[in-house]
Each structure stands twice: as structure tokens, then as C-alpha cells.
CSV table of C-alpha atoms and ligand atoms in Angstrom, one decimal:
chain,number,residue,atom,x,y,z
A,196,UNK,CA,0.1,0.1,0.0
A,197,UNK,CA,1.3,3.3,-0.8
A,198,UNK,CA,-1.2,5.8,0.7
A,199,UNK,CA,0.0,7.7,3.1
A,200,UNK,CA,-1.0,7.6,6.9
A,201,UNK,CA,-3.2,10.0,9.2
A,202,UNK,CA,-3.4,9.1,12.7
A,203,UNK,CA,-5.7,11.3,14.7
A,204,UNK,CA,-4.9,11.1,18.3
A,205,UNK,CA,-8.6,11.7,19.8
A,206,UNK,CA,-7.1,11.0,23.3
A,207,UNK,CA,-4.9,13.9,22.6
A,208,UNK,CA,-7.9,16.6,21.8
A,209,UNK,CA,-9.5,15.6,24.7
A,210,UNK,CA,-7.0,16.3,27.0
A,211,UNK,CA,-6.2,19.5,25.0
A,212,UNK,CA,-9.8,20.2,25.9
A,213,UNK,CA,-9.8,19.5,29.3
A,214,UNK,CA,-6.3,21.5,29.7
A,215,UNK,CA,-7.9,24.7,28.0
A,216,UNK,CA,-11.3,23.7,30.5
A,217,UNK,CA,-8.8,24.1,33.3
A,218,UNK,CA,-7.4,27.3,31.9
A,219,UNK,CA,-10.9,28.6,31.7
A,220,UNK,CA,-12.9,27.7,34.5
A,221,UNK,CA,-16.0,28.3,32.5
A,222,UNK,CA,-18.3,26.6,30.2
A,223,UNK,CA,-15.7,25.0,27.5
A,224,UNK,CA,-17.5,24.4,24.0
A,225,UNK,CA,-15.7,23.2,21.1
A,226,UNK,CA,-15.6,24.4,17.8
A,227,UNK,CA,-15.6,21.3,14.9
A,228,UNK,CA,-16.5,23.8,11.9
A,229,UNK,CA,-15.3,22.6,8.7
A,230,UNK,CA,-14.9,18.6,9.5
A,231,UNK,CA,-13.2,19.4,12.9
A,232,UNK,CA,-10.5,21.5,11.1
A,233,UNK,CA,-10.3,18.5,8.8
A,234,UNK,CA,-10.1,15.8,11.5
A,235,UNK,CA,-13.8,14.1,11.3
A,236,UNK,CA,-16.3,16.2,13.0
A,237,UNK,CA,-18.5,13.2,14.3
A,238,UNK,CA,-15.5,11.3,15.4
A,239,UNK,CA,-13.8,14.3,17.5
A,240,UNK,CA,-17.1,15.6,18.8
A,241,UNK,CA,-18.4,12.2,19.8
A,242,UNK,CA,-14.9,11.9,21.7
A,243,UNK,CA,-15.5,15.4,23.3
A,244,UNK,CA,-18.8,14.5,24.3
A,245,UNK,CA,-17.9,11.4,26.2
A,246,UNK,CA,-15.3,13.5,28.0
A,247,UNK,CA,-17.9,16.2,28.9
A,248,UNK,CA,-17.9,18.4,26.4
A,249,UNK,CA,-21.8,19.9,26.3
A,250,UNK,CA,-21.4,22.8,23.6
A,251,UNK,CA,-20.2,22.5,20.1
A,252,UNK,CA,-20.1,25.2,17.3
A,253,UNK,CA,-20.1,24.5,13.7
A,254,UNK,CA,-19.7,27.1,10.8
A,255,UNK,CA,-22.7,26.4,8.8
A,256,UNK,CA,-26.1,24.6,9.2
A,257,UNK,CA,-25.7,21.6,7.0
A,258,UNK,CA,-22.5,20.6,9.4
A,259,UNK,CA,-24.9,20.9,12.3
A,260,UNK,CA,-27.3,18.6,11.2
A,261,UNK,CA,-24.4,16.2,10.2
A,262,UNK,CA,-23.4,16.7,13.8
A,263,UNK,CA,-26.8,16.2,15.6
A,264,UNK,CA,-27.0,12.9,13.6
A,265,UNK,CA,-23.7,11.7,15.1
A,266,UNK,CA,-24.2,13.2,18.6
A,267,UNK,CA,-27.8,12.2,19.0
A,268,UNK,CA,-30.0,14.9,21.4
A,269,UNK,CA,-28.8,16.6,24.2
A,270,UNK,CA,-25.2,18.3,23.5
A,271,UNK,CA,-26.2,22.1,22.0
A,272,UNK,CA,-24.9,22.9,18.6
A,273,UNK,CA,-24.8,26.4,17.8
A,274,UNK,CA,-23.9,28.0,13.8
A,275,UNK,CA,-21.7,30.9,13.5
A,276,UNK,CA,-23.4,31.8,9.9
A,277,UNK,CA,-26.8,32.3,11.8
A,278,UNK,CA,-29.9,31.5,10.2
A,279,UNK,CA,-29.4,32.0,6.4
A,280,UNK,CA,-32.3,31.6,3.7
A,281,UNK,CA,-33.4,28.2,3.6
A,282,UNK,CA,-32.0,27.1,6.9
A,283,UNK,CA,-35.4,26.7,8.9
A,284,UNK,CA,-35.8,23.1,8.6
A,285,UNK,CA,-31.9,22.3,9.3
A,286,UNK,CA,-32.2,24.3,12.4
A,287,UNK,CA,-35.4,23.4,13.8
A,288,UNK,CA,-35.2,19.5,12.4
A,289,UNK,CA,-31.9,19.1,14.3
A,290,UNK,CA,-32.2,21.5,16.9
A,291,UNK,CA,-29.3,23.9,16.0
A,292,UNK,CA,-28.6,27.3,17.6
A,293,UNK,CA,-28.2,30.1,15.0
A,294,UNK,CA,-25.9,33.2,16.0
A,295,UNK,CA,-28.2,35.7,14.7
A,296,UNK,CA,-26.1,38.2,12.3
A,297,UNK,CA,-28.0,40.8,11.5
A,298,UNK,CA,-31.2,42.7,11.5
A,299,UNK,CA,-32.6,40.4,8.7
A,300,UNK,CA,-31.6,37.2,10.0
A,301,UNK,CA,-33.6,38.0,13.5
A,302,UNK,CA,-36.7,38.7,11.2
A,303,UNK,CA,-36.3,35.4,9.2
A,304,UNK,CA,-35.7,33.7,12.3
A,305,UNK,CA,-38.6,34.9,14.4
A,306,UNK,CA,-40.9,34.5,11.6
A,307,UNK,CA,-39.7,31.1,10.3
A,308,UNK,CA,-39.2,29.8,14.1
A,309,UNK,CA,-40.8,31.2,16.9
A,310,UNK,CA,-39.7,30.4,20.4
A,311,UNK,CA,-36.8,28.2,18.8
A,312,UNK,CA,-33.4,29.2,20.7
A,313,UNK,CA,-31.0,31.6,19.1
A,314,UNK,CA,-28.1,33.5,20.0
A,315,UNK,CA,-26.8,37.0,19.1
A,316,UNK,CA,-23.5,37.6,17.1
A,317,UNK,CA,-21.9,40.9,17.6
A,318,UNK,CA,-19.1,42.7,15.6
A,319,UNK,CA,-17.0,44.2,18.3
A,320,UNK,CA,-14.2,45.6,15.5
A,321,UNK,CA,-13.2,42.5,13.1
A,322,UNK,CA,-15.7,43.3,10.7
A,323,UNK,CA,-16.4,40.0,9.7
A,324,UNK,CA,-19.7,38.6,11.2
A,325,UNK,CA,-21.8,40.2,13.8
A,326,UNK,CA,-24.2,42.9,14.5
A,327,UNK,CA,-22.5,46.6,14.6
A,328,UNK,CA,-23.1,48.5,17.7
A,329,UNK,CA,-25.6,51.1,15.8
A,330,UNK,CA,-27.3,48.1,14.7
A,331,UNK,CA,-27.7,46.3,17.6
A,332,UNK,CA,-28.9,49.5,19.9
A,333,UNK,CA,-31.8,49.7,17.4
A,334,UNK,CA,-32.4,45.7,17.5
A,335,UNK,CA,-31.2,45.4,21.4
A,336,UNK,CA,-34.5,45.5,23.0
A,337,UNK,CA,-36.8,43.2,20.8
A,338,UNK,CA,-33.7,40.8,20.4
A,339,UNK,CA,-33.7,40.6,24.2
A,340,UNK,CA,-37.1,39.9,24.6
A,341,UNK,CA,-37.0,36.9,22.6
A,342,UNK,CA,-34.7,35.5,25.1
A,343,UNK,CA,-31.4,34.6,23.4
A,344,UNK,CA,-29.5,31.8,25.0
A,345,UNK,CA,-25.8,33.3,24.3
A,346,UNK,CA,-24.4,36.9,23.5
A,347,UNK,CA,-21.0,36.2,21.4
A,348,UNK,CA,-18.5,38.3,19.6
A,349,UNK,CA,-15.1,37.3,18.2
A,350,UNK,CA,-10.9,38.5,18.4
A,351,UNK,CA,-9.4,39.6,15.6
A,352,UNK,CA,-6.2,39.6,17.0
A,353,UNK,CA,-6.1,37.3,20.3
A,354,UNK,CA,-2.9,35.1,19.0
A,355,UNK,CA,-1.0,38.7,19.6
A,356,UNK,CA,-1.6,38.9,23.5
A,357,UNK,CA,-0.2,42.5,23.5
A,358,UNK,CA,-1.9,43.6,20.9
A,359,UNK,CA,-4.0,46.4,21.6
A,360,UNK,CA,-7.1,45.3,19.6
A,361,UNK,CA,-7.9,43.1,22.4
A,362,UNK,CA,-8.6,45.2,25.3
A,363,UNK,CA,-10.4,47.5,22.6
A,364,UNK,CA,-12.7,44.7,21.5
A,365,UNK,CA,-13.3,43.8,25.1
A,366,UNK,CA,-14.4,47.3,25.7
A,367,UNK,CA,-16.8,47.4,23.2
A,368,UNK,CA,-18.4,44.1,23.7
A,369,UNK,CA,-18.7,45.2,27.7
A,370,UNK,CA,-20.5,48.1,26.3
A,371,UNK,CA,-22.5,46.7,23.8
A,372,UNK,CA,-23.6,43.7,26.6
A,373,UNK,CA,-23.7,46.5,29.6
A,374,UNK,CA,-26.6,45.3,31.7
A,375,UNK,CA,-27.9,42.4,30.2
A,376,UNK,CA,-28.6,39.1,32.0
A,377,UNK,CA,-27.4,36.6,29.0
A,378,UNK,CA,-24.7,34.2,28.7
A,379,UNK,CA,-21.9,35.7,27.3
A,380,UNK,CA,-18.8,34.6,25.0
A,381,UNK,CA,-16.2,36.3,23.5
A,382,UNK,CA,-12.8,33.8,23.5
A,383,UNK,CA,-11.6,31.3,20.9
A,384,UNK,CA,-8.3,29.7,21.9
A,385,UNK,CA,-6.2,32.9,21.7
A,386,UNK,CA,-8.7,34.8,24.0
A,387,UNK,CA,-9.0,31.7,26.4
A,388,UNK,CA,-4.9,32.3,26.8
A,389,UNK,CA,-5.8,36.1,27.6
A,390,UNK,CA,-6.8,35.7,30.8
A,391,UNK,CA,-10.2,35.4,32.8
A,392,UNK,CA,-11.0,39.2,31.9
A,393,UNK,CA,-11.7,37.3,28.3
A,394,UNK,CA,-13.5,34.3,29.7
A,395,UNK,CA,-16.7,35.2,30.3
A,396,UNK,CA,-19.4,32.4,31.0
A,397,UNK,CA,-18.4,30.1,27.6
A,398,UNK,CA,-15.1,29.6,25.7
A,399,UNK,CA,-15.1,28.6,22.2
A,400,UNK,CA,-11.9,27.0,21.4
A,401,UNK,CA,-10.9,25.3,18.2
A,402,UNK,CA,-6.9,25.2,17.0
A,403,UNK,CA,-6.0,24.6,20.6
A,404,UNK,CA,-8.2,21.0,20.6
A,405,UNK,CA,-6.0,20.0,17.4
A,406,UNK,CA,-2.7,21.0,18.8
A,407,UNK,CA,-2.1,24.1,17.2
A,408,UNK,CA,-0.6,27.3,18.0
A,409,UNK,CA,-1.1,29.8,19.7
A,410,UNK,CA,-1.7,27.1,22.7
A,411,UNK,CA,1.7,26.1,23.0
A,412,UNK,CA,1.0,23.6,25.8
A,413,UNK,CA,-1.2,21.6,23.4
A,414,UNK,CA,-0.4,17.9,22.8
A,415,UNK,CA,0.3,17.3,19.0
A,416,UNK,CA,-2.8,15.7,17.6
A,417,UNK,CA,-1.7,14.3,14.1
A,418,UNK,CA,1.1,12.4,12.5
A,419,UNK,CA,1.5,11.8,8.7
A,420,UNK,CA,3.8,8.8,7.7
A,421,UNK,CA,4.4,8.7,3.8
A,422,UNK,CA,5.4,5.8,2.4
A,423,UNK,CA,8.7,5.7,0.4
A,424,UNK,CA,8.1,4.1,-3.0
A,425,UNK,CA,11.6,4.2,-4.3
A,426,UNK,CA,15.5,5.3,-3.2
A,427,UNK,CA,18.1,5.7,-6.0
A,428,UNK,CA,21.5,7.5,-5.7
A,429,UNK,CA,22.7,10.6,-7.4
A,430,UNK,CA,26.2,11.8,-8.7
A,431,UNK,CA,27.1,15.5,-8.3
A,432,UNK,CA,25.7,17.5,-11.0
A,433,UNK,CA,22.5,15.3,-11.3
A,434,UNK,CA,19.0,16.8,-11.5
A,435,UNK,CA,16.2,16.0,-9.3
A,436,UNK,CA,12.3,16.7,-10.3
A,437,UNK,CA,10.4,19.4,-12.5
A,438,UNK,CA,12.1,21.9,-13.8
A,439,UNK,CA,15.6,20.5,-12.3
A,440,UNK,CA,14.5,22.0,-9.2
A,441,UNK,CA,17.3,20.3,-7.3
A,442,UNK,CA,21.0,20.0,-8.5
A,443,UNK,CA,23.1,17.3,-6.5
A,444,UNK,CA,26.5,19.3,-5.2
A,445,UNK,CA,27.6,15.8,-3.8
A,446,UNK,CA,26.7,12.4,-4.4
A,447,UNK,CA,23.4,11.7,-2.6
A,448,UNK,CA,20.6,9.4,-2.0
A,449,UNK,CA,17.1,10.5,-3.2
A,450,UNK,CA,14.1,8.9,-1.5
A,451,UNK,CA,10.7,9.2,-3.7
A,452,UNK,CA,7.6,9.2,-1.4
A,453,UNK,CA,4.2,8.8,-1.9
A,454,UNK,CA,2.5,12.2,-1.4
A,455,UNK,CA,1.9,15.5,-3.1
A,456,UNK,CA,0.2,18.8,-3.4
A,457,UNK,CA,-3.0,16.9,-4.2
A,458,UNK,CA,-3.0,15.4,-0.7
A,459,UNK,CA,-2.5,19.4,0.7
A,460,UNK,CA,1.0,19.4,1.0
A,461,UNK,CA,1.1,22.9,-0.4
A,462,UNK,CA,3.7,23.1,-3.0
A,463,UNK,CA,5.2,26.2,-1.7
A,464,UNK,CA,6.7,24.1,1.4
A,465,UNK,CA,9.0,22.8,-1.1
A,466,UNK,CA,12.2,24.1,-0.8
A,467,UNK,CA,11.7,24.8,3.3
A,468,UNK,CA,10.4,21.2,4.5
A,469,UNK,CA,12.0,18.3,5.9
A,470,UNK,CA,10.7,15.1,6.9
A,471,UNK,CA,11.9,13.1,9.7
A,472,UNK,CA,13.1,9.2,10.2
A,473,UNK,CA,13.6,8.1,13.5
A,474,UNK,CA,14.2,11.7,14.8
A,475,UNK,CA,16.8,12.5,11.8
A,476,UNK,CA,15.4,15.4,9.9
A,477,UNK,CA,15.6,15.1,6.2
A,478,UNK,CA,15.3,17.6,3.5
A,479,UNK,CA,12.9,17.8,0.6
A,480,UNK,CA,14.5,18.6,-2.2
A,481,UNK,CA,12.8,19.8,-6.0
A,482,UNK,CA,9.5,20.6,-6.3
A,483,UNK,CA,6.8,19.0,-5.1
A,484,UNK,CA,4.8,17.0,-7.4
A,485,UNK,CA,0.9,16.2,-7.5
A,486,UNK,CA,1.4,12.9,-5.6
A,487,UNK,CA,5.1,12.7,-5.3
A,488,UNK,CA,7.7,14.3,-3.0
A,489,UNK,CA,11.8,13.9,-3.4
A,490,UNK,CA,13.6,13.7,-0.3
A,491,UNK,CA,17.3,13.8,0.4
A,492,UNK,CA,17.9,10.6,2.5
A,493,UNK,CA,21.8,10.6,2.5
A,494,UNK,CA,22.4,11.4,6.3
A,495,UNK,CA,20.1,8.4,7.0
A,496,UNK,CA,22.0,4.8,7.7
A,497,UNK,CA,19.1,2.9,6.5
A,498,UNK,CA,17.1,2.9,3.7
A,499,UNK,CA,13.3,4.2,5.0
A,500,UNK,CA,10.6,2.4,4.6
A,501,UNK,CA,8.6,5.5,5.6
A,502,UNK,CA,8.8,9.4,6.4
A,503,UNK,CA,7.2,11.3,8.8
A,504,UNK,CA,5.9,14.9,7.8
A,505,UNK,CA,3.6,15.5,10.6
A,506,UNK,CA,4.4,14.8,14.3
A,507,UNK,CA,6.1,15.1,17.2
A,508,UNK,CA,9.0,16.5,15.6
A,509,UNK,CA,7.0,18.8,13.2
A,510,UNK,CA,3.8,20.1,14.2
A,511,UNK,CA,1.3,21.7,11.9
A,512,UNK,CA,2.4,25.1,12.7
A,513,UNK,CA,6.2,24.3,11.7
A,514,UNK,CA,4.8,22.8,8.7
A,515,UNK,CA,3.0,25.6,7.8
A,516,UNK,CA,5.8,28.1,8.4
A,517,UNK,CA,7.7,26.3,5.7
A,518,UNK,CA,4.8,27.2,3.1
A,519,UNK,CA,3.8,30.7,4.3
A,520,UNK,CA,0.7,29.7,6.2
A,521,UNK,CA,-0.4,28.7,9.5
A,522,UNK,CA,-1.5,25.4,11.2
A,523,UNK,CA,-5.2,25.8,10.5
A,524,UNK,CA,-5.0,25.5,6.9
A,525,UNK,CA,-2.4,23.0,7.0
A,526,UNK,CA,-5.0,20.9,8.9
A,527,UNK,CA,-8.0,21.6,6.8
A,528,UNK,CA,-6.0,20.9,3.9
A,529,UNK,CA,-5.2,17.3,4.9
A,530,UNK,CA,-6.0,15.4,2.0
A,531,UNK,CA,-8.8,12.7,1.3
A,532,UNK,CA,-6.3,10.2,0.0
A,533,UNK,CA,-4.8,9.2,3.2
A,534,UNK,CA,-5.2,6.0,5.4
A,535,UNK,CA,-6.6,7.7,8.4
A,536,UNK,CA,-6.8,6.1,12.0
A,537,UNK,CA,-8.4,7.5,14.9
A,538,UNK,CA,-6.6,6.3,18.0
A,539,UNK,CA,-8.0,6.9,21.7
B,863,PLP,C1,-13.5,29.3,14.1
B,863,PLP,C2,-14.0,30.3,15.1
B,863,PLP,C3,-13.7,29.8,16.6
B,863,PLP,C4,-12.5,28.9,17.0
B,863,PLP,O1,-11.0,29.4,16.8
B,863,PLP,P1,-10.0,29.0,17.1
B,863,PLP,O2,-8.7,30.0,16.7
B,863,PLP,O3,-9.7,27.9,16.2
B,863,PLP,O4,-9.8,28.6,18.4
B,863,PLP,C5,-14.3,30.4,17.6
B,863,PLP,N1,-15.0,31.5,17.2
B,863,PLP,C6,-15.4,31.7,15.9
B,863,PLP,C7,-16.6,33.1,16.0
B,863,PLP,C8,-14.7,31.1,15.0
B,863,PLP,O5,-15.1,31.3,13.9
């Protein structure tokens, strides 16, 4: 078998969730949008529910319907995109809680599903989702009369603890929710790490559960082992890969491994990335192809059967940095071709 092997450590995800719950000391939800950052929302959420998570967030109603099927009745499932046109059957059928983002969504929701639970999303400066202060001011009394279950907002720069935007958004959030007796939520992973002033009644970590920054203390969650298909020796001056991307300056041993950019291994990572064999780092040489990557394994004593791209030695953020991106994008790009194993 030549497909690469992705293992997803569900126990580590649960440990990371417990660690963030310990830090926050308030209700700790789990964000499982985008199929739990590519790691399988149904499996991840079921495991977290067993660990004690009672509140899950998804991006869109369709994800919520699939998640409800996996989780059954009980846990709360909230939808960041709110109540979009055509969502009423899904929201009602799967008992989802839309985070209402605008006056239009509010009207749509109370008209289609009167008395169905909903939350409110406020924009405190990110200018992405949620009601702005002026819109909220006009809608506030009407919305509160309908008993929202949560009022939330989202921080733009929480991964930078010293960024002035954090305190600025917190002040706006305080202002917009002053005197309101409804549970509040401001923080994802980054905000959870900013301290108690940012926790309010519920925190909503995503990336920290999956081993990514800014949760420095997270356990790594994914390992990716890629089989070696072929090994060859090249002489000085020989080239490797498309466009003669690499030229041997000394005799070298090249391993060709079975994964490429079609598996989410971003082509741009090529020149900077390394793989690992028993703790020894071996560099990618030449261009990343669609299904193949070439690696200089001269440093290894024995010919490797596989090389590890993600694991304890190189996490999703370190690999992301090689491609000029972030751990989030590495995770959500992980390919469909991998043989996946979930360990508990
Ligand atoms: C994605 C998202 C989260 C989770 O963010 P992480 O940085 O992955 O912890 C929380 N809240 C909102 C609104 C989001 O879009």
C-alpha cells in the first residue's frame, strides 16, 4: 500500500480540551467547523462529548445537521453563520442554535421559527460577522425580548497577547452587553489564553484542541507517515524533479515518497520543509509534485520505509511556516487520499 497514513489522536484532543477547560474555569465548548479542522467532526465531537463537552460550534447549518446525527439529542450545537435563507428546516429538525448576525437574520428567524432558541453575534471591530453597535442599539430590546441563549463576539488578534485590539474589542463587548443578563462568549483559543477577563461564561476553542498555536501547551494530535516508493543514488551535477529544481552538489541518496500537493501538501512548502526518520531530519529537494515528493535521505544509515512529515518533531504550525501559512490551513488541507486512523 502506498497511500500515506494519517493518525489522529482523539485522546490528545480530549486532553487539550480538558486543559483549556482547566485554564478557563468556565463552560468550554468545542469548535468543530470544517469537519473538525479536517479531522472528522463526528468522531471528534463524539469523543469530546464523552470527555464532558456539552456545547459545539459549527460554521454552517449543514454541518450542524450532520453533527446532530452523530451526537444524538443532548449537546447544544450552535451555528456561526446564523439563520440563512433556507436554513429553517435544518435548524428546527436538528435543534441547532443559530448565532444571529443581522436584523435580516433576526426577522427571518422569529418569523420562520418563533420560540426556537437563538444566540446573537456582535461585531466588536473585526468587521466580519455580527451586528455592529448601531444596528445592535436599534435591535437590542426586541432581540432581548425573545430570550437569546448566548451573546458572542470574536477577537481579531487574540493570537498576539499584547495587541491593543484585544482590550479594545473587550471594551466594546462590555459596552454592547452592559446590563444584559444573558450568557456571554468572546474567546476562541487565543482569547482563552489571554486570561479571566476574556472568558465570560463560555469559551470556544478550536485550533487549540487540534494541537495548534497559539496554545503552546497543546499535545500534538496528528502524525503523517508517507511511504517511500523508491530510493536512488544521484551523482554530482544530476538534477531532481520538475524544472531541474535541485542539483546535487555531492553524491546523494534520494527517496521518492507517496504524497504531494493533491494531498494538501502545499507546493510552496517545498524548498523549506523537512521530513523525519527516527528523529533525523531529511530535507525535501526539488519541487513538490501532485502525488510525489523527493527527499534527500543521504543522512540516514538505512533506507527508510516511510518518512514522517507531521508528528512530534514537526507540528502543523512548523510545517505551515515552511509554506508561508498557518497550522489551521495545514490541518484543513489534509488530503482525502490518506489512510486515516483515529486512536483513543
Ligand atoms: C473558528 C472560530 C472559533 C475557533 O477559533 P480557534 O482560533 O480555532 O480557537 C471561535 N469562534 C469563531 C467565531 C470562529 O469563527
